[in-house]
């Protein structure tokens, strides 16, 4: 059997840390360069287009309420319903640039819903796992300057909760016993272009 040849990069971070912008900048640049014959895909969880994803969208917008365990399981199920496709892309040699995954699942369920860390972790065991995780790290000064959660666009976009999520992410980054993923903290305090250069250099060194 052929070994999977694809690569799986994941960007994690609190809300408004610039993950989506950075994923898009990286993917655009790699595609322009013809990297991997253009076989580069951007994936953003939660994927809100499926039936489960639509429930999560309503939940995040505060339109419906869910028991904490149910919301956790739906986020996890949203990954599981795409697991086969993700594995297939990896088997076909794609580079996947992912915006949130199981770590967001665990971190937010712990930080926002006070669920048991171990229980949260187990629902994602067996999913295809990233080779490399980049954590977009913002300094407190930068966060204060950006005043990013003032608009409170979605559930969870609250300063104190995001701070707890950040601490949970750092804990995972320091002791990710859950997988063989490598974690790297990236200073995300610069302009989008500066952060992009950092991320691009890190990527090139892999
Ligand atoms: N989120 C995301 C979770 O609570 N669990 C998960 O498994 C995932 C993937 O959804 N506040 C939360 C984190 C975010 C929110 O994400 C929406 P985004 O990247 O802003 O669309
Ligand atoms: Mg968000």
CSV table of N, CA, C and O in Angstrom, one decimal, residues 4 72 110 134 154 170 182 205:
chain,number,residue,atom,x,y,z
A,4,UNK,N,0.6,7.6,2.7
A,4,UNK,CA,0.1,8.9,2.4
A,4,UNK,C,1.2,9.9,2.1
A,4,UNK,O,2.2,9.9,2.8
A,72,UNK,N,-20.3,20.1,22.1
A,72,UNK,CA,-19.0,19.5,21.9
A,72,UNK,C,-19.1,18.4,20.9
A,72,UNK,O,-18.2,18.3,19.9
A,110,UNK,N,-13.5,23.1,27.0
A,110,UNK,CA,-13.0,23.2,28.3
A,110,UNK,C,-13.2,24.7,28.8
A,110,UNK,O,-13.7,24.9,29.9
A,134,UNK,N,0.6,25.4,13.9
A,134,UNK,CA,1.1,26.8,14.2
A,134,UNK,C,0.1,27.5,15.1
A,134,UNK,O,-1.1,27.5,14.7
A,154,UNK,N,-20.0,36.6,17.8
A,154,UNK,CA,-20.5,35.2,18.1
A,154,UNK,C,-20.3,34.8,19.5
A,154,UNK,O,-19.5,35.4,20.2
A,170,UNK,N,-2.0,27.0,25.2
A,170,UNK,CA,-0.6,27.0,25.6
A,170,UNK,C,-0.2,25.7,26.3
A,170,UNK,O,0.8,25.1,26.1
A,182,UNK,N,3.6,18.4,15.9
A,182,UNK,CA,4.5,19.4,16.3
A,182,UNK,C,3.8,20.7,16.5
A,182,UNK,O,3.1,21.1,15.6
A,205,UNK,N,10.9,26.0,6.0
A,205,UNK,CA,11.9,25.3,6.8
A,205,UNK,C,11.4,23.8,7.1
A,205,UNK,O,12.2,23.0,7.6
